[in-house]
Amino acid sequence: MTRRLTRTLGKSLALRSLVVIVALAVGLSLAALPRLERYFLTQAAAREEATLRLATESLRGALSRTEVLPGLLAERPILARILRDPDNQGLVPYANEQLRQTSLTLDVADIWVMDTEGLTIAASNYRRETSFVGRRFDYRPYFTQALSEGRGRFHALGTTSGQRGYYFAAPILDGTEIVGVVAVKILLDAFETTWRDSPNTIVVTDPANVIFLSDRVDWHFSSLGPLPEAALDTIADTRQYPLDQLRLLQTEREALVPGHDLLRVRGADGVEEFVTNTGLIAAAGWRVSVLTPTRPALIQARQTLALVVLLLLFAGLVAVLFLQRRARLVERLEQQRQHREQLERRVAERTADLNAANTQLVQEVEERKVTERRLRQTQSELVQAGKLAALGQMSAALSHEFNQPLAAVKAYAENAATFLDRDRTEDARKNIGLISQMADRMASISKHLRNFARRPQDKIGPIPLLAVLDDALELMAPKLKAAGAELHYTRPEAELEVMGGRVRLQQVLVNLLSNALDAMERLDAPQIEITVLTEGSRRRVEVRDRGPGLTEETLAHLFDPFFTTKSPGKGLGLGLSISYNIVRDFGGTLAARNHPEGGAVFSVDLAASDARTSSEAVAAQ
Ligand code: ADP
């Protein structure tokens, strides 16, 4: 949940940064475009500075070269002579031809000579249809200026030739008297042809702002501003331009940087926009402008801007991606840290649990040890109690057993005394022998009782199994006899050594035998079978009776302390429980089962003593 939230936040953050970057890029481009355009336009204009210089210089050169010609030509004596004698049919043609030759040599359009009235006397173009000879040019300023100021210059559309030209004129003197004027005209079309090769437009405007020269033919005689009435009058008077061709060009001018303007020209085909480079030809009163179309510069500006914006966007995108990756990395590291912490916390918790469990276990073990110690103590006490109980049970039978032989001993003794009185020595000896037998028997019984009542030494060691069994049977003999029980026991020849305690094992066997007798209480012919078996390192004694056997309930609780089915006073329910623990102490097992042919079978399984050394046996305590 937190992770998804963080990721969504991260995503929206990235999206927001992207939007901001795009907005920035757009804003930047909008803000930067005019400046960039201005820069590229200025650059474009600067590049055309050379074009302007070339145009002005070549024009200026052409004009200044021609400017001196009329003065030089005026000094030719023939000119003054024909002016003095205009009707001289010998001189005038000669002068005409001379002028033609000169015009060809100097590469000028026309050279002609006028009298003081402006009438052409001789001209280089005398051969052509458009010959100036006989024509009057007194309305042209170059004529009047030449007369009044000593030199004249003018530009106009030729009224005769219909060609645009620049006129220079100088007075012809005869002595100190002005007798006429010589004029030279040059054509400027060649410049326009040259200009046409460049992508720029070059315009030459006069002081009245009328375009006189331009590689754009359609702009000829167009004015860049409205013409004042006076200017129009002058044009009409001097017939400088054909009035019907004069028209106003729709333009707008805007300052770009000092020296360069933006010029928009509205024409039939739409608006054309240029950046201007302007120079002056002061002598002619001309303004030369190189008009560079703004389109390439604007395109270049936009392309540059687009490139910059793209680069910015790319850089922004890279930055966003980088930041996003970084954020993701940080997030992942954070997750790993949290995970690690969680893991460590869990480990700590588990360790704490384990420690607690361990402490509890140690405590339990301790408690168990205490309980076990207590149990052993109780058990030991119970063994003792059980023995005493058994002793109590047996004491009745024993007192009966002792009373009988004692009565017999008494009778035999009395008889022996009587036989001695009667000197029947043999009979007396026989009776004394019987008394001795009885005493032996009673001594034997008492010995066992002493053994049984004494608290056993807790030692475990090799003991003779068959001898212990003999003792037990001997101890039980009176009871067996009293019950009329039949004993089936095939005693093995060789003694079998087992690990255990002699008195305690005897106690176990006595208990098993008395239980067997108790189980067959109601039988007329009780039978007990004793089998001694050898299985590897184990030795087993099995006691089988012919009683009712063991019920499931009895089997389940057989070895529990105080479990008894016998009537109160008769059984304590301790015998088997004590026996079980005794056998277990010996490293053996006490088990009970039902015989398939009826009756219960109790088996005592013990370790053969040759399997263990006595020292181990001591240690096993
Ligand atoms: P107690 O003899 O004092 O009752 P034990 O521990 O010796 O105590 O025996 C417990 C019980 O086991 C007896 O009360 C009896 O029900 C049962 N039991 C023991 N030996 C036999 C046997 N050979 N046959 C049938 N039941 C037996």
mmCIF file of C-alpha atoms in Angstrom, residues 60-401:
data_model
loop_
_atom_site.group_PDB
_atom_site.id
_atom_site.type_symbol
_atom_site.label_atom_id
_atom_site.label_comp_id
_atom_site.label_asym_id
_atom_site.label_seq_id
_atom_site.Cartn_x
_atom_site.Cartn_y
_atom_site.Cartn_z
ATOM 1 C CA ARG A 60 30.149 55.857 -57.099
ATOM 2 C CA GLY A 61 33.072 54.810 -59.289
ATOM 3 C CA ALA A 62 30.989 54.929 -62.457
ATOM 4 C CA LEU A 63 29.657 58.371 -61.575
ATOM 5 C CA SER A 64 32.947 59.892 -60.526
ATOM 6 C CA ARG A 65 34.660 58.496 -63.604
ATOM 7 C CA THR A 66 32.059 60.155 -65.851
ATOM 8 C CA GLU A 67 31.797 63.340 -63.816
ATOM 9 C CA VAL A 68 35.023 64.800 -65.180
ATOM 10 C CA LEU A 69 34.294 63.960 -68.816
ATOM 11 C CA PRO A 70 32.110 66.974 -69.781
ATOM 12 C CA GLY A 71 34.734 69.373 -68.452
ATOM 13 C CA LEU A 72 37.431 67.684 -70.495
ATOM 14 C CA LEU A 73 35.272 67.466 -73.640
ATOM 15 C CA ALA A 74 34.296 71.141 -73.373
ATOM 16 C CA GLU A 75 37.871 72.064 -73.962
ATOM 17 C CA ARG A 76 37.756 70.660 -77.474
ATOM 18 C CA PRO A 77 37.975 73.741 -79.740
ATOM 19 C CA ILE A 78 35.713 72.202 -82.372
ATOM 20 C CA LEU A 79 32.812 72.361 -80.014
ATOM 21 C CA ALA A 80 33.056 76.114 -79.556
ATOM 22 C CA ARG A 81 33.449 76.454 -83.281
ATOM 23 C CA ILE A 82 30.292 74.587 -84.206
ATOM 24 C CA LEU A 83 28.451 76.557 -81.599
ATOM 25 C CA ARG A 84 29.643 79.723 -83.177
ATOM 26 C CA ASP A 85 28.746 78.359 -86.553
ATOM 27 C CA PRO A 86 25.975 75.828 -86.134
ATOM 28 C CA ASP A 87 25.098 75.741 -89.764
ATOM 29 C CA ASN A 88 28.550 74.845 -90.907
ATOM 30 C CA GLN A 89 27.888 71.717 -92.916
ATOM 31 C CA GLY A 90 31.535 70.827 -92.979
ATOM 32 C CA LEU A 91 32.232 71.007 -89.279
ATOM 33 C CA VAL A 92 29.018 69.741 -87.703
ATOM 34 C CA PRO A 93 29.099 66.234 -89.216
ATOM 35 C CA TYR A 94 32.711 66.015 -88.289
ATOM 36 C CA ALA A 95 31.915 67.027 -84.754
ATOM 37 C CA ASN A 96 29.085 64.509 -84.690
ATOM 38 C CA GLU A 97 31.371 61.716 -85.750
ATOM 39 C CA GLN A 98 34.011 62.807 -83.308
ATOM 40 C CA LEU A 99 31.522 62.710 -80.497
ATOM 41 C CA ARG A 100 30.372 59.236 -81.580
ATOM 42 C CA GLN A 101 33.916 57.976 -81.613
ATOM 43 C CA THR A 102 34.557 59.498 -78.217
ATOM 44 C CA SER A 103 31.397 57.981 -76.737
ATOM 45 C CA LEU A 104 32.460 54.585 -77.980
ATOM 46 C CA THR A 105 35.951 55.036 -76.618
ATOM 47 C CA LEU A 106 34.771 56.268 -73.225
ATOM 48 C CA ASP A 107 31.947 53.709 -73.134
ATOM 49 C CA VAL A 108 29.264 56.223 -72.364
ATOM 50 C CA ALA A 109 25.725 56.225 -73.745
ATOM 51 C CA ASP A 110 25.597 59.634 -75.334
ATOM 52 C CA ILE A 111 27.580 62.842 -75.700
ATOM 53 C CA TRP A 112 25.891 65.872 -77.073
ATOM 54 C CA VAL A 113 26.426 69.576 -77.478
ATOM 55 C CA MET A 114 23.733 72.222 -76.935
ATOM 56 C CA ASP A 115 23.739 75.921 -77.535
ATOM 57 C CA THR A 116 22.814 78.304 -74.792
ATOM 58 C CA GLU A 117 19.129 77.792 -75.591
ATOM 59 C CA GLY A 118 19.381 74.097 -74.933
ATOM 60 C CA LEU A 119 19.110 73.125 -78.582
ATOM 61 C CA THR A 120 21.269 70.190 -79.582
ATOM 62 C CA ILE A 121 23.777 71.097 -82.267
ATOM 63 C CA ALA A 122 25.775 67.890 -82.387
ATOM 64 C CA ALA A 123 25.376 64.484 -80.765
ATOM 65 C CA SER A 124 27.129 61.129 -80.695
ATOM 66 C CA ASN A 125 23.865 59.429 -81.540
ATOM 67 C CA TYR A 126 23.356 61.536 -84.652
ATOM 68 C CA ARG A 127 23.003 58.355 -86.722
ATOM 69 C CA ARG A 128 20.227 56.854 -84.683
ATOM 70 C CA GLU A 129 16.561 57.490 -85.025
ATOM 71 C CA THR A 130 16.498 58.751 -81.505
ATOM 72 C CA SER A 131 19.114 61.342 -82.373
ATOM 73 C CA PHE A 132 19.317 64.299 -80.021
ATOM 74 C CA VAL A 133 20.316 66.658 -82.827
ATOM 75 C CA GLY A 134 17.765 69.408 -83.152
ATOM 76 C CA ARG A 135 16.168 68.560 -79.800
ATOM 77 C CA ARG A 136 15.908 71.041 -77.010
ATOM 78 C CA PHE A 137 16.842 70.120 -73.417
ATOM 79 C CA ASP A 138 16.636 73.453 -71.703
ATOM 80 C CA TYR A 139 14.200 72.013 -69.145
ATOM 81 C CA ARG A 140 16.790 69.583 -67.787
ATOM 82 C CA PRO A 141 18.521 70.764 -64.617
ATOM 83 C CA TYR A 142 21.958 69.545 -65.788
ATOM 84 C CA PHE A 143 21.710 72.152 -68.583
ATOM 85 C CA THR A 144 20.650 75.010 -66.421
ATOM 86 C CA GLN A 145 23.155 74.024 -63.705
ATOM 87 C CA ALA A 146 25.965 73.878 -66.247
ATOM 88 C CA LEU A 147 25.136 77.346 -67.409
ATOM 89 C CA SER A 148 24.655 78.793 -63.973
ATOM 90 C CA GLU A 149 27.025 76.807 -61.789
ATOM 91 C CA GLY A 150 29.675 75.606 -64.215
ATOM 92 C CA ARG A 151 28.702 71.979 -63.944
ATOM 93 C CA GLY A 152 25.455 70.008 -63.993
ATOM 94 C CA ARG A 153 24.319 66.558 -63.032
ATOM 95 C CA PHE A 154 21.008 64.827 -63.121
ATOM 96 C CA HIS A 155 19.385 61.457 -63.370
ATOM 97 C CA ALA A 156 16.242 60.793 -65.272
ATOM 98 C CA LEU A 157 14.452 58.610 -67.697
ATOM 99 C CA GLY A 158 15.539 59.688 -71.143
ATOM 100 C CA THR A 159 12.705 61.479 -72.851
ATOM 101 C CA THR A 160 14.085 60.546 -76.257
ATOM 102 C CA SER A 161 15.759 57.225 -75.602
ATOM 103 C CA GLY A 162 13.352 56.023 -72.911
ATOM 104 C CA GLN A 163 16.408 54.761 -71.005
ATOM 105 C CA ARG A 164 17.322 55.667 -67.473
ATOM 106 C CA GLY A 165 20.591 57.497 -67.305
ATOM 107 C CA TYR A 166 22.818 59.804 -65.360
ATOM 108 C CA TYR A 167 23.683 63.096 -66.953
ATOM 109 C CA PHE A 168 26.746 65.253 -66.464
ATOM 110 C CA ALA A 169 27.142 68.586 -68.173
ATOM 111 C CA ALA A 170 29.722 71.374 -68.403
ATOM 112 C CA PRO A 171 29.683 74.773 -70.142
ATOM 113 C CA ILE A 172 31.666 75.329 -73.349
ATOM 114 C CA LEU A 173 33.618 78.506 -73.269
ATOM 115 C CA ASP A 174 34.852 80.531 -76.133
ATOM 116 C CA GLY A 175 37.267 82.777 -74.459
ATOM 117 C CA THR A 176 35.331 83.888 -71.431
ATOM 118 C CA GLU A 177 31.918 83.560 -73.021
ATOM 119 C CA ILE A 178 29.731 80.544 -72.490
ATOM 120 C CA VAL A 179 28.675 79.476 -75.913
ATOM 121 C CA GLY A 180 26.981 76.234 -75.100
ATOM 122 C CA VAL A 181 26.873 73.092 -72.945
ATOM 123 C CA VAL A 182 28.284 69.621 -73.498
ATOM 124 C CA ALA A 183 26.471 66.719 -71.795
ATOM 125 C CA VAL A 184 27.405 63.067 -71.186
ATOM 126 C CA LYS A 185 24.910 60.384 -70.352
ATOM 127 C CA ILE A 186 25.689 56.977 -68.899
ATOM 128 C CA LEU A 187 23.265 54.085 -68.567
ATOM 129 C CA LEU A 188 22.960 52.220 -65.308
ATOM 130 C CA ASP A 189 21.064 49.115 -66.461
ATOM 131 C CA ALA A 190 24.242 47.041 -66.334
ATOM 132 C CA PHE A 191 24.337 47.418 -62.544
ATOM 133 C CA GLU A 192 20.841 46.062 -62.261
ATOM 134 C CA THR A 193 21.814 43.057 -64.366
ATOM 135 C CA THR A 194 24.673 42.329 -61.947
ATOM 136 C CA TRP A 195 22.466 42.773 -58.910
ATOM 137 C CA ARG A 196 19.939 40.350 -60.299
ATOM 138 C CA ASP A 197 22.377 37.487 -59.716
ATOM 139 C CA SER A 198 22.275 37.844 -55.935
ATOM 140 C CA PRO A 199 19.338 36.710 -53.756
ATOM 141 C CA ASN A 200 19.048 40.227 -52.366
ATOM 142 C CA THR A 201 17.186 43.109 -53.819
ATOM 143 C CA ILE A 202 19.105 46.337 -54.268
ATOM 144 C CA VAL A 203 17.251 49.600 -54.580
ATOM 145 C CA VAL A 204 18.598 53.054 -55.258
ATOM 146 C CA THR A 205 16.285 55.845 -54.224
ATOM 147 C CA ASP A 206 16.568 59.540 -54.924
ATOM 148 C CA PRO A 207 16.012 62.271 -52.306
ATOM 149 C CA ALA A 208 12.276 62.183 -53.069
ATOM 150 C CA ASN A 209 12.296 58.480 -52.071
ATOM 151 C CA VAL A 210 11.546 57.340 -55.627
ATOM 152 C CA ILE A 211 13.196 54.109 -56.669
ATOM 153 C CA PHE A 212 15.363 54.946 -59.613
ATOM 154 C CA LEU A 213 17.403 51.795 -59.857
ATOM 155 C CA SER A 214 16.569 48.302 -58.742
ATOM 156 C CA ASP A 215 16.939 44.730 -59.884
ATOM 157 C CA ARG A 216 13.195 44.523 -59.212
ATOM 158 C CA VAL A 217 11.967 46.030 -62.494
ATOM 159 C CA ASP A 218 8.404 46.292 -61.186
ATOM 160 C CA TRP A 219 9.547 48.669 -58.486
ATOM 161 C CA HIS A 220 11.048 51.205 -60.919
ATOM 162 C CA PHE A 221 9.684 54.713 -60.272
ATOM 163 C CA SER A 222 7.814 53.504 -57.196
ATOM 164 C CA SER A 223 8.162 55.737 -54.227
ATOM 165 C CA LEU A 224 8.752 54.431 -50.717
ATOM 166 C CA GLY A 225 6.752 57.318 -49.268
ATOM 167 C CA PRO A 226 4.105 59.746 -50.418
ATOM 168 C CA LEU A 227 5.491 62.427 -52.721
ATOM 169 C CA PRO A 228 4.945 66.035 -51.694
ATOM 170 C CA GLU A 229 3.282 68.300 -54.222
ATOM 171 C CA ALA A 230 6.470 70.328 -54.778
ATOM 172 C CA ALA A 231 8.440 67.228 -55.601
ATOM 173 C CA LEU A 232 5.810 66.196 -58.108
ATOM 174 C CA ASP A 233 5.971 69.638 -59.709
ATOM 175 C CA THR A 234 9.735 69.424 -60.012
ATOM 176 C CA ILE A 235 9.469 65.970 -61.581
ATOM 177 C CA ALA A 236 6.926 67.281 -64.038
ATOM 178 C CA ASP A 237 9.002 70.376 -64.842
ATOM 179 C CA THR A 238 12.217 68.494 -65.363
ATOM 180 C CA ARG A 239 10.430 65.527 -66.949
ATOM 181 C CA GLN A 240 12.599 63.385 -64.724
ATOM 182 C CA TYR A 241 10.206 60.440 -64.521
ATOM 183 C CA PRO A 242 7.046 59.705 -66.427
ATOM 184 C CA LEU A 243 4.289 60.831 -64.101
ATOM 185 C CA ASP A 244 1.990 58.032 -65.170
ATOM 186 C CA GLN A 245 4.528 55.429 -63.941
ATOM 187 C CA LEU A 246 4.941 56.944 -60.497
ATOM 188 C CA ARG A 247 3.205 54.972 -57.793
ATOM 189 C CA LEU A 248 3.378 54.524 -54.078
ATOM 190 C CA LEU A 249 4.811 51.277 -52.743
ATOM 191 C CA GLN A 250 3.005 50.057 -49.614
ATOM 192 C CA THR A 251 5.760 49.747 -47.069
ATOM 193 C CA GLU A 252 6.260 49.617 -43.369
ATOM 194 C CA ARG A 253 9.566 50.301 -41.764
ATOM 195 C CA GLU A 254 10.647 49.162 -38.310
ATOM 196 C CA ALA A 255 13.977 49.828 -36.677
ATOM 197 C CA LEU A 256 15.835 46.622 -35.954
ATOM 198 C CA VAL A 257 19.242 47.764 -34.724
ATOM 199 C CA PRO A 258 21.057 51.002 -35.538
ATOM 200 C CA GLY A 259 21.947 50.846 -39.251
ATOM 201 C CA HIS A 260 19.455 48.104 -40.043
ATOM 202 C CA ASP A 261 15.710 48.320 -40.462
ATOM 203 C CA LEU A 262 12.994 45.828 -41.103
ATOM 204 C CA LEU A 263 11.106 46.708 -44.266
ATOM 205 C CA ARG A 264 7.802 45.120 -45.129
ATOM 206 C CA VAL A 265 6.519 45.602 -48.643
ATOM 207 C CA ARG A 266 2.899 44.828 -49.365
ATOM 208 C CA GLY A 267 2.446 43.812 -52.955
ATOM 209 C CA ALA A 268 -0.034 41.925 -55.066
ATOM 210 C CA ASP A 269 1.576 38.631 -53.998
ATOM 211 C CA GLY A 270 1.421 39.422 -50.297
ATOM 212 C CA VAL A 271 3.856 40.883 -47.861
ATOM 213 C CA GLU A 272 7.558 40.629 -48.419
ATOM 214 C CA GLU A 273 9.878 41.327 -45.526
ATOM 215 C CA PHE A 274 13.466 42.460 -45.716
ATOM 216 C CA VAL A 275 16.241 43.579 -43.471
ATOM 217 C CA THR A 276 18.006 46.629 -44.826
ATOM 218 C CA ASN A 277 21.595 47.760 -45.230
ATOM 219 C CA THR A 278 21.682 51.330 -46.351
ATOM 220 C CA GLY A 279 24.472 53.464 -47.747
ATOM 221 C CA LEU A 280 24.631 56.924 -49.306
ATOM 222 C CA ILE A 281 26.048 58.243 -52.500
ATOM 223 C CA ALA A 282 26.112 61.837 -51.400
ATOM 224 C CA ALA A 283 27.166 63.371 -54.711
ATOM 225 C CA ALA A 284 24.144 61.968 -56.487
ATOM 226 C CA GLY A 285 21.847 62.345 -53.477
ATOM 227 C CA TRP A 286 21.151 58.652 -53.696
ATOM 228 C CA ARG A 287 20.409 56.154 -51.002
ATOM 229 C CA VAL A 288 21.457 52.591 -51.811
ATOM 230 C CA SER A 289 19.679 49.853 -49.903
ATOM 231 C CA VAL A 290 20.416 46.175 -49.925
ATOM 232 C CA LEU A 291 17.185 44.389 -49.020
ATOM 233 C CA THR A 292 17.843 40.911 -47.678
ATOM 234 C CA PRO A 293 14.779 38.668 -47.419
ATOM 235 C CA THR A 294 14.190 37.851 -43.755
ATOM 236 C CA ARG A 295 12.773 34.400 -44.429
ATOM 237 C CA PRO A 296 16.040 32.397 -44.404
ATOM 238 C CA ALA A 297 17.222 34.173 -41.249
ATOM 239 C CA LEU A 298 13.860 33.625 -39.551
ATOM 240 C CA ILE A 299 13.851 29.979 -40.559
ATOM 241 C CA GLN A 300 17.367 29.651 -39.256
ATOM 242 C CA ALA A 301 16.336 31.319 -35.968
ATOM 243 C CA ARG A 302 13.393 28.976 -35.578
ATOM 244 C CA GLN A 303 15.451 25.941 -36.461
ATOM 245 C CA THR A 304 18.104 26.929 -33.965
ATOM 246 C CA LEU A 305 15.474 27.543 -31.335
ATOM 247 C CA ALA A 306 13.794 24.239 -32.112
ATOM 248 C CA LEU A 307 17.138 22.520 -31.781
ATOM 249 C CA VAL A 308 17.856 24.246 -28.482
ATOM 250 C CA VAL A 309 14.371 23.432 -27.191
ATOM 251 C CA LEU A 310 14.746 19.834 -28.300
ATOM 252 C CA LEU A 311 18.110 19.642 -26.607
ATOM 253 C CA LEU A 312 16.619 21.196 -23.485
ATOM 254 C CA LEU A 313 13.704 18.806 -23.574
ATOM 255 C CA PHE A 314 16.054 15.922 -24.074
ATOM 256 C CA ALA A 315 18.247 17.090 -21.224
ATOM 257 C CA GLY A 316 15.128 17.592 -19.092
ATOM 258 C CA LEU A 317 13.873 14.160 -19.983
ATOM 259 C CA VAL A 318 17.226 12.630 -19.141
ATOM 260 C CA ALA A 319 17.229 14.557 -15.872
ATOM 261 C CA VAL A 320 13.690 13.401 -15.046
ATOM 262 C CA LEU A 321 14.557 9.820 -15.891
ATOM 263 C CA PHE A 322 17.692 10.068 -13.828
ATOM 264 C CA LEU A 323 15.787 11.572 -10.898
ATOM 265 C CA GLN A 324 13.069 8.986 -11.217
ATOM 266 C CA ARG A 325 15.605 6.190 -11.249
ATOM 267 C CA ARG A 326 17.326 7.709 -8.280
ATOM 268 C CA ALA A 327 14.018 8.035 -6.447
ATOM 269 C CA ARG A 328 13.235 4.414 -7.237
ATOM 270 C CA LEU A 329 16.657 3.355 -6.021
ATOM 271 C CA VAL A 330 16.208 5.309 -2.814
ATOM 272 C CA GLU A 331 12.775 3.745 -2.398
ATOM 273 C CA ARG A 332 14.177 0.269 -2.972
ATOM 274 C CA LEU A 333 16.993 0.867 -0.516
ATOM 275 C CA GLU A 334 14.458 2.130 2.000
ATOM 276 C CA GLN A 335 12.356 -0.992 1.474
ATOM 277 C CA GLN A 336 15.397 -3.178 1.885
ATOM 278 C CA ARG A 337 16.284 -1.318 5.054
ATOM 279 C CA GLN A 338 12.754 -1.743 6.416
ATOM 280 C CA HIS A 339 12.800 -5.383 5.442
ATOM 281 C CA ARG A 340 16.132 -5.861 7.165
ATOM 282 C CA GLU A 341 14.886 -4.078 10.243
ATOM 283 C CA GLN A 342 11.746 -6.195 10.260
ATOM 284 C CA LEU A 343 13.871 -9.301 9.902
ATOM 285 C CA GLU A 344 16.175 -8.210 12.671
ATOM 286 C CA ARG A 345 13.167 -7.399 14.839
ATOM 287 C CA ARG A 346 11.701 -10.806 14.138
ATOM 288 C CA VAL A 347 15.009 -12.512 14.862
ATOM 289 C CA ALA A 348 15.251 -10.557 18.104
ATOM 290 C CA GLU A 349 11.684 -11.570 19.009
ATOM 291 C CA ARG A 350 12.381 -15.190 18.158
ATOM 292 C CA THR A 351 15.607 -15.086 20.116
ATOM 293 C CA ALA A 352 13.741 -13.618 23.063
ATOM 294 C CA ASP A 353 11.083 -16.350 22.707
ATOM 295 C CA LEU A 354 13.776 -18.970 22.462
ATOM 296 C CA ASN A 355 15.554 -17.568 25.483
ATOM 297 C CA ALA A 356 12.281 -17.559 27.393
ATOM 298 C CA ALA A 357 11.568 -21.121 26.233
ATOM 299 C CA ASN A 358 15.077 -22.107 27.169
ATOM 300 C CA THR A 359 14.759 -20.554 30.603
ATOM 301 C CA GLN A 360 11.435 -22.298 31.031
ATOM 302 C CA LEU A 361 12.999 -25.551 29.862
ATOM 303 C CA VAL A 362 15.881 -25.169 32.278
ATOM 304 C CA GLN A 363 13.353 -24.426 34.992
ATOM 305 C CA GLU A 364 11.284 -27.443 33.986
ATOM 306 C CA VAL A 365 14.351 -29.649 33.908
ATOM 307 C CA GLU A 366 15.199 -28.370 37.336
ATOM 308 C CA GLU A 367 11.648 -29.045 38.520
ATOM 309 C CA ARG A 368 11.783 -32.472 36.928
ATOM 310 C CA LYS A 369 15.011 -33.230 38.677
ATOM 311 C CA VAL A 370 13.506 -32.156 41.967
ATOM 312 C CA THR A 371 10.369 -34.204 41.247
ATOM 313 C CA GLU A 372 12.485 -37.167 40.216
ATOM 314 C CA ARG A 373 14.525 -36.865 43.351
ATOM 315 C CA ARG A 374 11.352 -36.677 45.358
ATOM 316 C CA LEU A 375 9.908 -39.614 43.426
ATOM 317 C CA ARG A 376 12.983 -41.703 44.026
ATOM 318 C CA GLN A 377 12.806 -40.903 47.661
ATOM 319 C CA THR A 378 9.107 -41.729 47.756
ATOM 320 C CA GLN A 379 9.794 -44.851 45.738
ATOM 321 C CA SER A 380 12.492 -45.921 48.097
ATOM 322 C CA GLU A 381 10.155 -45.306 50.985
ATOM 323 C CA LEU A 382 7.431 -47.199 49.164
ATOM 324 C CA VAL A 383 9.769 -50.124 48.575
ATOM 325 C CA GLN A 384 10.341 -50.182 52.235
ATOM 326 C CA ALA A 385 6.621 -49.780 52.943
ATOM 327 C CA GLY A 386 5.811 -52.484 50.397
ATOM 328 C CA LYS A 387 8.314 -54.805 51.994
ATOM 329 C CA LEU A 388 6.830 -54.142 55.391
ATOM 330 C CA ALA A 389 3.368 -54.682 54.005
ATOM 331 C CA ALA A 390 4.479 -57.943 52.427
ATOM 332 C CA LEU A 391 6.130 -58.856 55.709
ATOM 333 C CA GLY A 392 2.915 -58.087 57.525
ATOM 334 C CA GLN A 393 1.011 -60.244 55.083
ATOM 335 C CA MET A 394 3.458 -62.979 55.425
ATOM 336 C CA SER A 395 3.796 -62.794 59.215
ATOM 337 C CA ALA A 396 0.478 -64.599 59.710
ATOM 338 C CA ALA A 397 1.547 -67.396 57.441
ATOM 339 C CA LEU A 398 4.983 -67.383 59.029
ATOM 340 C CA SER A 399 3.719 -67.531 62.584
ATOM 341 C CA HIS A 400 1.595 -70.428 61.426
ATOM 342 C CA GLU A 401 4.713 -71.949 59.828
#
